[in-house]
Tab-separated table of C-alpha atoms and ligand atoms in Angstrom:
chain	number	residue	atom	x	y	z
J	1	UNK	CA	99.213	16.103	134.533
J	2	UNK	CA	99.747	13.223	132.082
J	3	UNK	CA	97.405	13.521	129.071
J	4	UNK	CA	97.194	9.697	128.925
J	5	UNK	CA	95.412	9.803	132.262
J	6	UNK	CA	92.800	12.434	131.378
J	7	UNK	CA	89.338	10.854	131.722
J	8	UNK	CA	86.938	13.644	130.748
J	9	UNK	CA	86.215	17.334	131.205
J	10	UNK	CA	84.844	18.063	134.675
J	11	UNK	CA	81.758	19.552	133.009
J	12	UNK	CA	80.944	16.132	131.495
J	13	UNK	CA	80.453	14.491	134.902
J	14	UNK	CA	76.683	14.568	135.515
J	15	UNK	CA	75.366	16.085	138.712
J	16	UNK	CA	72.548	13.552	139.030
J	17	UNK	CA	74.215	10.308	137.991
J	18	UNK	CA	77.612	9.000	137.026
J	19	UNK	CA	80.023	8.640	134.161
J	20	UNK	CA	81.448	5.172	133.512
J	21	UNK	CA	85.086	4.648	132.563
J	22	UNK	CA	87.377	1.680	132.123
J	23	UNK	CA	90.598	0.937	133.927
J	24	UNK	CA	93.024	-1.967	134.043
J	25	UNK	CA	94.934	-2.996	137.159
J	26	UNK	CA	98.661	-2.609	136.578
J	27	UNK	CA	99.155	-6.232	137.534
J	28	UNK	CA	97.641	-7.129	134.158
J	29	UNK	CA	94.232	-8.373	135.205
J	30	UNK	CA	91.153	-7.841	133.061
J	31	UNK	CA	89.672	-4.351	132.792
J	32	UNK	CA	87.277	-3.081	135.385
J	33	UNK	CA	84.577	-0.443	135.254
J	34	UNK	CA	84.674	2.595	137.469
J	35	UNK	CA	82.349	5.538	137.934
J	36	UNK	CA	82.883	9.246	138.350
J	37	UNK	CA	80.362	11.132	140.452
J	38	UNK	CA	80.178	14.869	141.032
J	39	UNK	CA	80.875	16.351	144.454
J	40	UNK	CA	80.343	19.943	145.542
J	41	UNK	CA	84.104	20.468	145.510
J	42	UNK	CA	85.255	18.087	142.778
J	43	UNK	CA	84.640	14.481	141.777
J	44	UNK	CA	84.945	11.037	143.332
J	45	UNK	CA	85.888	7.788	141.636
J	46	UNK	CA	84.646	4.358	142.694
J	47	UNK	CA	84.904	0.889	141.247
J	48	UNK	CA	81.580	0.014	139.663
J	49	UNK	CA	81.148	-2.946	142.000
J	50	UNK	CA	78.630	-3.381	144.766
J	51	UNK	CA	79.991	-4.574	148.100
J	52	UNK	CA	77.094	-6.975	148.555
J	53	UNK	CA	78.094	-9.141	145.595
J	54	UNK	CA	81.499	-7.862	144.439
J	55	UNK	CA	81.112	-9.207	140.907
J	56	UNK	CA	77.899	-7.239	140.308
J	57	UNK	CA	78.073	-3.637	139.033
J	58	UNK	CA	76.188	-0.900	140.825
J	59	UNK	CA	74.323	0.056	137.673
J	60	UNK	CA	72.432	-1.688	134.898
J	61	UNK	CA	74.730	-0.394	132.183
J	62	UNK	CA	74.059	3.302	131.887
J	63	UNK	CA	75.535	4.677	135.103
J	64	UNK	CA	74.300	4.621	138.660
J	65	UNK	CA	71.050	5.975	139.960
J	66	UNK	CA	71.328	8.645	142.652
J	67	UNK	CA	69.073	9.770	145.485
J	68	UNK	CA	70.174	13.071	147.000
J	69	UNK	CA	73.837	12.469	147.836
J	70	UNK	CA	73.741	8.704	147.673
J	71	UNK	CA	74.537	6.128	145.014
J	72	UNK	CA	71.926	3.403	144.705
J	73	UNK	CA	72.864	-0.151	143.779
J	74	UNK	CA	70.392	-1.158	141.088
J	75	UNK	CA	70.378	-4.786	142.186
J	76	UNK	CA	69.155	-4.839	145.774
J	77	UNK	CA	68.860	-1.154	146.568
J	78	UNK	CA	71.846	-0.484	148.841
J	79	UNK	CA	72.695	3.217	149.352
J	80	UNK	CA	76.284	4.499	149.395
J	81	UNK	CA	77.372	8.017	150.370
J	82	UNK	CA	78.667	9.701	147.244
J	83	UNK	CA	81.707	11.275	148.922
J	84	UNK	CA	82.826	8.481	151.296
J	85	UNK	CA	81.468	5.350	149.584
J	86	UNK	CA	79.999	4.246	152.932
J	87	UNK	CA	76.930	2.003	152.686
J	88	UNK	CA	74.162	3.506	154.837
J	89	UNK	CA	71.391	1.065	153.946
J	90	UNK	CA	71.007	-2.363	152.436
J	91	UNK	CA	72.481	-5.829	152.653
J	92	UNK	CA	76.066	-4.525	152.772
J	93	UNK	CA	75.390	-1.744	155.328
J	94	UNK	CA	78.663	-0.611	156.886
J	95	UNK	CA	80.818	-1.567	153.877
J	96	UNK	CA	82.648	0.913	151.648
J	97	UNK	CA	82.887	1.160	147.884
J	98	UNK	CA	86.406	0.701	146.558
J	99	UNK	CA	88.169	3.960	145.782
J	100	UNK	CA	89.650	4.845	142.411
J	101	UNK	CA	91.765	7.952	142.940
J	102	UNK	CA	90.987	10.847	140.617
J	103	UNK	CA	91.623	14.578	140.695
J	104	UNK	CA	90.489	17.696	138.871
J	105	UNK	CA	93.010	20.031	137.294
J	106	UNK	CA	92.358	22.861	134.838
J	107	UNK	CA	88.794	21.685	134.228
J	108	UNK	CA	89.702	18.059	133.468
J	109	UNK	CA	89.388	14.898	135.526
J	110	UNK	CA	92.492	12.708	135.702
J	111	UNK	CA	93.083	9.189	136.935
J	112	UNK	CA	95.680	9.596	139.686
J	113	UNK	CA	95.470	6.062	141.065
J	114	UNK	CA	98.838	4.387	140.484
J	115	UNK	CA	97.265	0.951	140.692
J	116	UNK	CA	95.440	1.384	137.375
J	117	UNK	CA	95.964	2.389	133.776
J	118	UNK	CA	93.201	4.278	131.977
J	119	UNK	CA	91.500	2.531	129.047
J	120	UNK	CA	88.794	5.063	128.191
J	121	UNK	CA	85.243	6.105	128.886
J	122	UNK	CA	82.177	3.921	128.568
J	123	UNK	CA	81.437	0.357	129.498
J	124	UNK	CA	83.725	-2.632	129.087
J	125	UNK	CA	83.466	-4.159	125.629
J	126	UNK	CA	84.338	-7.754	124.805
J	127	UNK	CA	87.449	-6.485	122.981
J	128	UNK	CA	88.807	-5.185	126.306
J	129	UNK	CA	88.859	-8.624	127.869
J	130	UNK	CA	91.971	-10.740	127.716
J	131	UNK	CA	90.579	-13.818	129.453
J	132	UNK	CA	89.360	-16.461	127.121
J	133	UNK	CA	85.943	-17.925	127.578
J	134	UNK	CA	85.846	-21.653	128.010
J	135	UNK	CA	82.897	-21.714	125.618
J	136	UNK	CA	83.919	-22.131	121.973
J	137	UNK	CA	81.669	-21.784	118.931
E	1	FES	S1	74.254	-6.421	144.641
E	1	FES	FE1	74.190	-4.367	145.396
E	1	FES	S2	72.810	-4.437	147.080
E	1	FES	FE2	72.908	-6.490	146.366
Protein backbone atom coordinates (compact mmCIF):
# COMPACT_ATOMS: atom_id res chain seq x y z
CA UNK A 1 0.00 0.00 0.00
CA UNK A 2 1.24 3.52 -0.84
CA UNK A 3 2.68 5.25 2.25
CA UNK A 4 1.37 8.59 0.92
CA UNK A 5 -2.14 7.26 1.42
CA UNK A 6 -1.74 6.04 5.00
CA UNK A 7 -4.20 7.96 7.21
CA UNK A 8 -3.57 6.60 10.71
CA UNK A 9 -2.99 3.42 12.68
CA UNK A 10 -6.20 1.41 13.04
CA UNK A 11 -5.78 1.64 16.82
CA UNK A 12 -6.13 5.44 16.61
CA UNK A 13 -9.69 5.27 15.26
CA UNK A 14 -11.94 5.73 18.32
CA UNK A 15 -14.62 3.17 19.04
CA UNK A 16 -17.09 5.76 20.31
CA UNK A 17 -16.59 8.65 17.90
CA UNK A 18 -14.66 9.49 14.78
CA UNK A 19 -11.33 10.67 13.49
CA UNK A 20 -11.34 13.60 11.07
CA UNK A 21 -9.04 13.72 8.05
CA UNK A 22 -8.64 15.94 5.02
CA UNK A 23 -8.84 14.98 1.39
CA UNK A 24 -8.81 16.85 -1.90
CA UNK A 25 -10.79 15.78 -4.96
CA UNK A 26 -8.43 14.92 -7.80
CA UNK A 27 -10.24 17.41 -10.01
CA UNK A 28 -8.52 20.15 -7.99
CA UNK A 29 -11.41 21.43 -5.92
CA UNK A 30 -10.94 22.70 -2.38
CA UNK A 31 -10.20 20.20 0.39
CA UNK A 32 -12.99 18.39 2.12
CA UNK A 33 -13.23 16.81 5.55
CA UNK A 34 -13.93 13.14 5.99
CA UNK A 35 -14.37 10.93 9.02
CA UNK A 36 -13.17 7.48 9.94
CA UNK A 37 -15.40 5.41 12.19
CA UNK A 38 -14.66 2.01 13.68
CA UNK A 39 -16.59 -1.07 12.59
CA UNK A 40 -16.47 -4.52 14.15
CA UNK A 41 -14.49 -5.76 11.16
CA UNK A 42 -12.56 -2.67 10.09
CA UNK A 43 -13.30 1.00 9.47
CA UNK A 44 -15.61 3.08 7.31
CA UNK A 45 -14.93 6.45 5.72
CA UNK A 46 -17.56 9.10 5.05
CA UNK A 47 -17.48 12.68 3.88
CA UNK A 48 -18.06 14.92 6.88
CA UNK A 49 -21.19 16.37 5.29
CA UNK A 50 -24.77 15.93 6.38
CA UNK A 51 -27.25 15.01 3.66
CA UNK A 52 -29.81 17.45 5.01
CA UNK A 53 -27.70 20.51 4.22
CA UNK A 54 -24.71 19.25 2.21
CA UNK A 55 -22.50 22.20 3.13
CA UNK A 56 -22.84 21.53 6.87
CA UNK A 57 -20.47 19.08 8.59
CA UNK A 58 -21.86 16.30 10.74
CA UNK A 59 -19.85 17.44 13.74
CA UNK A 60 -19.10 20.68 15.54
CA UNK A 61 -15.36 20.42 14.97
CA UNK A 62 -14.15 17.59 17.15
CA UNK A 63 -15.59 14.53 15.41
CA UNK A 64 -19.07 13.11 15.30
CA UNK A 65 -21.18 12.04 18.21
CA UNK A 66 -22.30 8.40 18.19
CA UNK A 67 -25.27 6.56 19.67
CA UNK A 68 -24.83 2.79 19.58
CA UNK A 69 -23.99 2.09 15.94
CA UNK A 70 -25.22 5.37 14.54
CA UNK A 71 -23.58 8.67 13.67
CA UNK A 72 -25.51 11.69 14.89
CA UNK A 73 -25.56 14.95 12.94
CA UNK A 74 -24.89 17.65 15.51
CA UNK A 75 -27.05 20.18 13.69
CA UNK A 76 -30.55 18.74 13.56
CA UNK A 77 -30.05 15.30 15.06
CA UNK A 78 -30.26 12.97 12.05
CA UNK A 79 -28.98 9.41 12.66
CA UNK A 80 -26.88 7.53 10.10
CA UNK A 81 -25.93 3.84 10.29
CA UNK A 82 -22.20 3.67 10.87
CA UNK A 83 -21.59 0.85 8.37
CA UNK A 84 -23.96 1.81 5.52
CA UNK A 85 -24.30 5.58 5.95
CA UNK A 86 -28.09 5.20 5.68
CA UNK A 87 -30.11 7.88 7.47
CA UNK A 88 -32.64 6.16 9.76
CA UNK A 89 -34.07 9.27 11.42
CA UNK A 90 -34.22 12.98 10.84
CA UNK A 91 -34.91 15.48 8.10
CA UNK A 92 -32.86 13.54 5.53
CA UNK A 93 -34.29 10.09 6.42
CA UNK A 94 -33.61 7.66 3.58
CA UNK A 95 -30.49 9.47 2.31
CA UNK A 96 -26.96 8.06 2.48
CA UNK A 97 -23.71 9.65 3.58
CA UNK A 98 -21.14 9.92 0.81
CA UNK A 99 -18.55 7.16 0.88
CA UNK A 100 -14.81 7.74 1.06
CA UNK A 101 -13.16 4.39 0.35
CA UNK A 102 -10.63 3.26 2.94
CA UNK A 103 -9.10 -0.07 3.89
CA UNK A 104 -7.07 -1.57 6.71
CA UNK A 105 -3.79 -3.32 6.01
CA UNK A 106 -1.12 -4.36 8.51
CA UNK A 107 -2.71 -2.29 11.28
CA UNK A 108 -2.93 0.94 9.27
CA UNK A 109 -5.85 2.67 7.59
CA UNK A 110 -5.29 3.76 3.99
CA UNK A 111 -7.24 6.00 1.65
CA UNK A 112 -8.11 3.74 -1.29
CA UNK A 113 -10.55 6.10 -2.99
CA UNK A 114 -9.08 7.06 -6.36
CA UNK A 115 -11.19 10.21 -6.48
CA UNK A 116 -9.20 11.86 -3.68
CA UNK A 117 -5.69 12.66 -2.56
CA UNK A 118 -4.87 12.55 1.15
CA UNK A 119 -3.91 15.83 2.84
CA UNK A 120 -3.61 14.70 6.46
CA UNK A 121 -5.48 14.25 9.69
CA UNK A 122 -7.43 16.92 11.53
CA UNK A 123 -9.77 19.63 10.41
CA UNK A 124 -9.40 21.86 7.37
CA UNK A 125 -7.25 24.90 8.08
CA UNK A 126 -7.42 28.15 6.14
CA UNK A 127 -4.04 27.29 4.58
CA UNK A 128 -5.64 24.27 2.88
CA UNK A 129 -8.08 26.40 0.93
CA UNK A 130 -7.23 27.58 -2.54
CA UNK A 131 -10.36 29.63 -3.16
CA UNK A 132 -9.97 33.27 -2.44
CA UNK A 133 -12.46 35.03 -0.27
CA UNK A 134 -14.15 37.99 -1.84
CA UNK A 135 -13.62 39.85 1.43
CA UNK A 136 -10.33 41.77 1.56
CA UNK A 137 -8.80 43.45 4.60
S1 LIG B 1 -27.78 19.52 8.92
FE1 LIG B 1 -27.71 17.43 9.57
S2 LIG B 1 -29.75 16.96 10.18
FE2 LIG B 1 -29.84 19.02 9.49
